[in-house]
Amino acid sequence: MSRVEHSTKLNLERIVFIGRTFEEYLDMFLLSNEDLKGKKILDCPAGACSFTAIGNKNGLNVTACDIAYEYSLEDLKNKGQHDIAHTMEQMEKSQSNFIWDYFENVQGLRKHRVTALNDCINDMKDSSARYVPATLPTLPFKDEEFDLLLSAHFLFMYGDRLDYKFHIKTIKELLRVTKEEIRIFPLVDLTGKRYEFLDEIINNLTKKGYMVEEIKVPYEFQRNANSMLIIKKV
């Protein structure tokens, strides 16, 4: 194994390739299919989510972006299946940390995650150009290339590993490639606590002339993860 191959293997092992379904996205971001028609949308980072796959089947214009997309479909499918199996094992031990109204039980959750992964992988086979590899805080897109950007389960969640400067740089980059607004979900870290620098980020953005709003949404699986941040260009 070459040094490059070895490095790639290690990097892929560090990525968690799990995704949410199109329906989950609509609830997480308080959107409908009608709201999204006519808009050019970026899902970033998209992981193994089916939002791009199902969105485009529904007549939407969606592009997905993620660090994982530099790897082969076979590697991503295997990684996704492994990550789902591992996550479900952990869920069995920590069910009390979650609210089961949406999925009912661990088997229901597994079904959603497998569906998202399969839809994502199948769409990548048919429409690979929609899936763009990128490593935040840098994106390979033009200024204001998209009308709307959706960002789920990355920013704020990993506040213990991604510092305040990274968050500021990333949000600045997301805004650069977006014409109208970005939506970020959720607003808590992995322990369910509100991201400690969220108010500082909101103040920073408000001073720069952006309209920023926290909104409750009809989706809560991880406890307290039931709000999103909307940042609008005015």
mmCIF file of C-alpha atoms in Angstrom:
data_model
loop_
_atom_site.group_PDB
_atom_site.id
_atom_site.type_symbol
_atom_site.label_atom_id
_atom_site.label_comp_id
_atom_site.label_asym_id
_atom_site.label_seq_id
_atom_site.Cartn_x
_atom_site.Cartn_y
_atom_site.Cartn_z
ATOM 1 C CA MET A 1 0.000 0.000 0.000
ATOM 2 C CA SER A 2 1.409 3.390 -0.972
ATOM 3 C CA ARG A 3 1.607 6.279 1.445
ATOM 4 C CA VAL A 4 -1.226 8.037 -0.425
ATOM 5 C CA GLU A 5 -3.459 4.940 -0.300
ATOM 6 C CA HIS A 6 -2.715 4.463 3.374
ATOM 7 C CA SER A 7 -3.509 8.105 4.111
ATOM 8 C CA THR A 8 -6.789 7.889 2.170
ATOM 9 C CA LYS A 9 -7.806 4.773 4.097
ATOM 10 C CA LEU A 10 -7.173 6.481 7.415
ATOM 11 C CA ASN A 11 -9.064 9.598 6.367
ATOM 12 C CA LEU A 12 -12.077 7.614 5.204
ATOM 13 C CA GLU A 13 -12.169 5.766 8.510
ATOM 14 C CA ARG A 14 -12.449 9.122 10.295
ATOM 15 C CA ILE A 15 -15.514 10.146 8.277
ATOM 16 C CA VAL A 16 -18.974 9.151 9.513
ATOM 17 C CA PHE A 17 -21.019 8.497 6.379
ATOM 18 C CA ILE A 18 -24.622 8.574 7.586
ATOM 19 C CA GLY A 19 -27.484 10.588 6.129
ATOM 20 C CA ARG A 20 -31.017 11.826 6.641
ATOM 21 C CA THR A 21 -33.954 11.439 4.284
ATOM 22 C CA PHE A 22 -35.566 14.088 2.094
ATOM 23 C CA GLU A 23 -38.590 14.169 4.408
ATOM 24 C CA GLU A 24 -36.360 14.768 7.431
ATOM 25 C CA TYR A 25 -34.785 17.729 5.659
ATOM 26 C CA LEU A 26 -38.155 19.326 5.015
ATOM 27 C CA ASP A 27 -38.958 19.063 8.727
ATOM 28 C CA MET A 28 -35.491 20.053 9.976
ATOM 29 C CA PHE A 29 -35.468 23.182 7.837
ATOM 30 C CA LEU A 30 -39.201 23.995 7.932
ATOM 31 C CA LEU A 31 -39.591 23.727 4.162
ATOM 32 C CA SER A 32 -41.955 22.217 1.607
ATOM 33 C CA ASN A 33 -41.281 20.953 -1.894
ATOM 34 C CA GLU A 34 -43.148 24.015 -3.200
ATOM 35 C CA ASP A 35 -40.886 26.368 -1.212
ATOM 36 C CA LEU A 36 -37.874 24.944 -3.025
ATOM 37 C CA LYS A 37 -39.114 24.983 -6.615
ATOM 38 C CA GLY A 38 -37.245 27.366 -8.889
ATOM 39 C CA LYS A 39 -34.316 27.709 -6.493
ATOM 40 C CA LYS A 40 -30.772 26.486 -6.946
ATOM 41 C CA ILE A 41 -29.936 24.695 -3.691
ATOM 42 C CA LEU A 42 -26.716 23.430 -2.092
ATOM 43 C CA ASP A 43 -26.652 20.789 0.649
ATOM 44 C CA CYS A 44 -23.359 21.184 2.498
ATOM 45 C CA PRO A 45 -22.048 19.000 4.005
ATOM 46 C CA ALA A 46 -24.450 16.433 2.600
ATOM 47 C CA GLY A 47 -22.914 13.106 3.626
ATOM 48 C CA ALA A 48 -25.143 10.134 2.799
ATOM 49 C CA CYS A 49 -28.357 12.182 2.810
ATOM 50 C CA SER A 50 -31.024 11.564 0.164
ATOM 51 C CA PHE A 51 -32.084 15.215 -0.092
ATOM 52 C CA THR A 52 -30.247 15.708 -3.378
ATOM 53 C CA ALA A 53 -31.395 12.404 -4.871
ATOM 54 C CA ILE A 54 -35.085 12.746 -4.020
ATOM 55 C CA GLY A 55 -35.107 16.517 -4.499
ATOM 56 C CA ASN A 56 -33.985 16.230 -8.097
ATOM 57 C CA LYS A 57 -36.504 13.434 -8.716
ATOM 58 C CA ASN A 58 -39.134 15.868 -7.432
ATOM 59 C CA GLY A 59 -38.120 18.492 -9.983
ATOM 60 C CA LEU A 60 -35.804 20.510 -7.747
ATOM 61 C CA ASN A 61 -32.302 21.751 -8.534
ATOM 62 C CA VAL A 62 -30.060 20.430 -5.751
ATOM 63 C CA THR A 63 -26.300 19.948 -5.528
ATOM 64 C CA ALA A 64 -24.565 18.024 -2.730
ATOM 65 C CA CYS A 65 -21.137 18.822 -1.344
ATOM 66 C CA ASP A 66 -19.039 16.809 1.106
ATOM 67 C CA ILE A 67 -15.462 15.819 1.916
ATOM 68 C CA ALA A 68 -16.472 12.154 1.509
ATOM 69 C CA TYR A 69 -17.249 12.416 -2.198
ATOM 70 C CA GLU A 70 -13.619 12.046 -3.231
ATOM 71 C CA TYR A 71 -13.879 8.327 -2.387
ATOM 72 C CA SER A 72 -15.288 5.564 -4.590
ATOM 73 C CA LEU A 73 -18.943 4.561 -4.534
ATOM 74 C CA GLU A 74 -18.029 1.103 -3.307
ATOM 75 C CA ASP A 75 -15.992 2.497 -0.424
ATOM 76 C CA LEU A 76 -18.745 4.935 0.516
ATOM 77 C CA LYS A 77 -21.459 2.287 0.398
ATOM 78 C CA ASN A 78 -19.412 -0.064 2.580
ATOM 79 C CA LYS A 79 -18.544 2.765 4.966
ATOM 80 C CA GLY A 80 -22.172 3.837 5.187
ATOM 81 C CA GLN A 81 -23.389 0.324 5.935
ATOM 82 C CA HIS A 82 -20.720 -0.105 8.610
ATOM 83 C CA ASP A 83 -21.516 3.276 10.191
ATOM 84 C CA ILE A 84 -25.251 2.556 10.282
ATOM 85 C CA ALA A 85 -24.672 -0.817 11.949
ATOM 86 C CA HIS A 86 -22.318 0.715 14.519
ATOM 87 C CA THR A 87 -24.674 3.626 15.224
ATOM 88 C CA MET A 88 -27.644 1.326 15.760
ATOM 89 C CA GLU A 89 -25.642 -0.701 18.273
ATOM 90 C CA GLN A 90 -24.906 2.485 20.192
ATOM 91 C CA MET A 91 -28.537 3.612 19.950
ATOM 92 C CA GLU A 92 -29.691 0.456 21.688
ATOM 93 C CA LYS A 93 -27.581 1.517 24.691
ATOM 94 C CA SER A 94 -28.521 5.214 24.741
ATOM 95 C CA GLN A 95 -32.165 5.390 23.681
ATOM 96 C CA SER A 96 -33.048 7.685 26.582
ATOM 97 C CA ASN A 97 -30.956 10.475 25.039
ATOM 98 C CA PHE A 98 -33.347 10.681 22.105
ATOM 99 C CA ILE A 99 -37.006 11.367 21.418
ATOM 100 C CA TRP A 100 -38.708 8.558 19.507
ATOM 101 C CA ASP A 101 -41.804 10.312 18.157
ATOM 102 C CA TYR A 102 -40.385 10.506 14.631
ATOM 103 C CA PHE A 103 -38.876 7.041 14.257
ATOM 104 C CA GLU A 104 -40.771 5.077 16.950
ATOM 105 C CA ASN A 105 -37.835 2.749 17.647
ATOM 106 C CA VAL A 106 -34.291 1.810 16.645
ATOM 107 C CA GLN A 107 -35.521 -0.367 13.780
ATOM 108 C CA GLY A 108 -37.485 2.561 12.394
ATOM 109 C CA LEU A 109 -34.379 4.723 12.604
ATOM 110 C CA ARG A 110 -32.313 2.061 10.861
ATOM 111 C CA LYS A 111 -34.846 1.920 8.010
ATOM 112 C CA HIS A 112 -34.602 5.686 7.460
ATOM 113 C CA ARG A 113 -30.793 5.660 7.506
ATOM 114 C CA VAL A 114 -30.547 2.699 5.097
ATOM 115 C CA THR A 115 -33.076 4.324 2.749
ATOM 116 C CA ALA A 116 -31.115 7.589 2.731
ATOM 117 C CA LEU A 117 -27.831 5.789 2.061
ATOM 118 C CA ASN A 118 -29.240 3.681 -0.787
ATOM 119 C CA ASP A 119 -30.954 6.657 -2.439
ATOM 120 C CA CYS A 120 -27.742 8.682 -2.175
ATOM 121 C CA ILE A 121 -25.479 5.955 -3.590
ATOM 122 C CA ASN A 122 -27.865 5.163 -6.449
ATOM 123 C CA ASP A 123 -28.113 8.824 -7.408
ATOM 124 C CA MET A 124 -24.337 9.187 -7.292
ATOM 125 C CA LYS A 125 -24.121 6.354 -9.831
ATOM 126 C CA ASP A 126 -26.559 8.073 -12.182
ATOM 127 C CA SER A 127 -25.693 11.752 -11.609
ATOM 128 C CA SER A 128 -22.178 11.999 -10.197
ATOM 129 C CA ALA A 129 -21.810 15.669 -11.233
ATOM 130 C CA ARG A 130 -24.307 16.628 -8.524
ATOM 131 C CA TYR A 131 -21.949 15.340 -5.816
ATOM 132 C CA VAL A 132 -18.989 17.673 -5.410
ATOM 133 C CA PRO A 133 -16.037 16.872 -3.123
ATOM 134 C CA ALA A 134 -14.895 19.758 -0.930
ATOM 135 C CA THR A 135 -13.286 20.394 2.425
ATOM 136 C CA LEU A 136 -14.680 23.231 4.515
ATOM 137 C CA PRO A 137 -14.012 26.074 5.093
ATOM 138 C CA THR A 138 -13.355 26.280 1.328
ATOM 139 C CA LEU A 139 -15.916 25.581 -1.392
ATOM 140 C CA PRO A 140 -15.264 25.200 -5.150
ATOM 141 C CA PHE A 141 -18.210 27.367 -6.227
ATOM 142 C CA LYS A 142 -18.695 30.866 -7.628
ATOM 143 C CA ASP A 143 -19.944 33.814 -5.577
ATOM 144 C CA GLU A 144 -23.727 33.597 -5.079
ATOM 145 C CA GLU A 145 -23.966 30.460 -7.225
ATOM 146 C CA PHE A 146 -26.875 29.125 -5.130
ATOM 147 C CA ASP A 147 -30.098 30.727 -3.940
ATOM 148 C CA LEU A 148 -30.367 28.627 -0.777
ATOM 149 C CA LEU A 149 -27.864 26.608 1.226
ATOM 150 C CA LEU A 150 -28.822 23.973 3.796
ATOM 151 C CA SER A 151 -26.283 22.746 6.337
ATOM 152 C CA ALA A 152 -27.205 19.958 8.753
ATOM 153 C CA HIS A 153 -25.467 18.141 11.604
ATOM 154 C CA PHE A 154 -22.019 19.652 11.252
ATOM 155 C CA LEU A 155 -21.632 23.245 12.373
ATOM 156 C CA PHE A 156 -22.236 23.758 16.112
ATOM 157 C CA MET A 157 -22.520 20.007 16.757
ATOM 158 C CA TYR A 158 -18.754 19.530 16.897
ATOM 159 C CA GLY A 159 -17.891 22.624 18.895
ATOM 160 C CA ASP A 160 -15.479 20.573 20.982
ATOM 161 C CA ARG A 161 -13.375 19.862 17.860
ATOM 162 C CA LEU A 162 -14.097 22.782 15.536
ATOM 163 C CA ASP A 163 -13.193 26.120 17.100
ATOM 164 C CA TYR A 164 -14.925 29.498 16.840
ATOM 165 C CA LYS A 165 -12.629 30.699 14.037
ATOM 166 C CA PHE A 166 -13.490 27.642 11.951
ATOM 167 C CA HIS A 167 -17.198 28.339 12.412
ATOM 168 C CA ILE A 168 -16.809 31.980 11.391
ATOM 169 C CA LYS A 169 -14.718 31.093 8.314
ATOM 170 C CA THR A 170 -17.133 28.368 7.280
ATOM 171 C CA ILE A 171 -20.262 30.489 7.656
ATOM 172 C CA LYS A 172 -18.540 33.291 5.715
ATOM 173 C CA GLU A 173 -17.802 30.808 2.909
ATOM 174 C CA LEU A 174 -21.350 29.432 2.936
ATOM 175 C CA LEU A 175 -22.661 32.976 2.608
ATOM 176 C CA ARG A 176 -20.213 33.745 -0.201
ATOM 177 C CA VAL A 177 -21.684 31.044 -2.461
ATOM 178 C CA THR A 178 -25.299 31.838 -1.513
ATOM 179 C CA LYS A 179 -27.495 34.566 -2.972
ATOM 180 C CA GLU A 180 -30.431 34.607 -0.561
ATOM 181 C CA GLU A 181 -30.069 32.643 2.680
ATOM 182 C CA ILE A 182 -28.514 29.738 4.544
ATOM 183 C CA ARG A 183 -30.185 27.498 7.101
ATOM 184 C CA ILE A 184 -28.230 25.593 9.741
ATOM 185 C CA PHE A 185 -29.593 22.753 11.879
ATOM 186 C CA PRO A 186 -29.330 21.996 14.780
ATOM 187 C CA LEU A 187 -28.026 24.628 17.208
ATOM 188 C CA VAL A 188 -26.747 22.244 19.881
ATOM 189 C CA ASP A 189 -23.599 20.201 20.378
ATOM 190 C CA LEU A 190 -23.413 16.433 20.730
ATOM 191 C CA THR A 191 -24.429 16.659 24.393
ATOM 192 C CA GLY A 192 -27.628 18.548 23.540
ATOM 193 C CA LYS A 193 -26.376 21.884 24.888
ATOM 194 C CA ARG A 194 -26.793 25.097 22.878
ATOM 195 C CA TYR A 195 -23.525 25.864 21.070
ATOM 196 C CA GLU A 196 -21.558 28.034 23.484
ATOM 197 C CA PHE A 197 -20.542 30.699 20.940
ATOM 198 C CA LEU A 198 -23.845 30.887 19.079
ATOM 199 C CA ASP A 199 -24.824 34.307 20.458
ATOM 200 C CA GLU A 200 -21.389 35.640 19.564
ATOM 201 C CA ILE A 201 -21.784 34.349 16.001
ATOM 202 C CA ILE A 202 -25.274 35.851 15.734
ATOM 203 C CA ASN A 203 -23.989 39.241 16.942
ATOM 204 C CA ASN A 204 -21.067 39.046 14.520
ATOM 205 C CA LEU A 205 -23.387 38.384 11.575
ATOM 206 C CA THR A 206 -25.941 41.003 12.622
ATOM 207 C CA LYS A 207 -23.253 43.689 12.797
ATOM 208 C CA LYS A 208 -22.268 42.790 9.244
ATOM 209 C CA GLY A 209 -25.799 43.476 8.042
ATOM 210 C CA TYR A 210 -27.257 39.979 7.854
ATOM 211 C CA MET A 211 -30.724 39.179 9.155
ATOM 212 C CA VAL A 212 -30.379 36.301 11.632
ATOM 213 C CA GLU A 213 -33.196 34.350 13.266
ATOM 214 C CA GLU A 214 -33.509 31.266 15.450
ATOM 215 C CA ILE A 215 -36.617 29.233 14.622
ATOM 216 C CA LYS A 216 -38.151 26.166 16.253
ATOM 217 C CA VAL A 217 -38.869 23.320 13.848
ATOM 218 C CA PRO A 218 -41.194 20.263 13.976
ATOM 219 C CA TYR A 219 -38.299 17.831 14.202
ATOM 220 C CA GLU A 220 -36.576 16.683 17.355
ATOM 221 C CA PHE A 221 -34.688 13.418 17.615
ATOM 222 C CA GLN A 222 -31.654 14.339 19.688
ATOM 223 C CA ARG A 223 -32.999 16.051 22.797
ATOM 224 C CA ASN A 224 -33.037 19.867 22.479
ATOM 225 C CA ALA A 225 -32.079 19.689 18.789
ATOM 226 C CA ASN A 226 -35.250 21.333 17.532
ATOM 227 C CA SER A 227 -34.149 24.747 16.254
ATOM 228 C CA MET A 228 -32.407 26.076 13.183
ATOM 229 C CA LEU A 229 -30.592 29.293 12.340
ATOM 230 C CA ILE A 230 -31.653 31.291 9.281
ATOM 231 C CA ILE A 231 -29.127 33.795 7.960
ATOM 232 C CA LYS A 232 -30.500 36.056 5.226
ATOM 233 C CA LYS A 233 -28.746 38.477 2.946
ATOM 234 C CA VAL A 234 -30.590 41.806 2.894
#
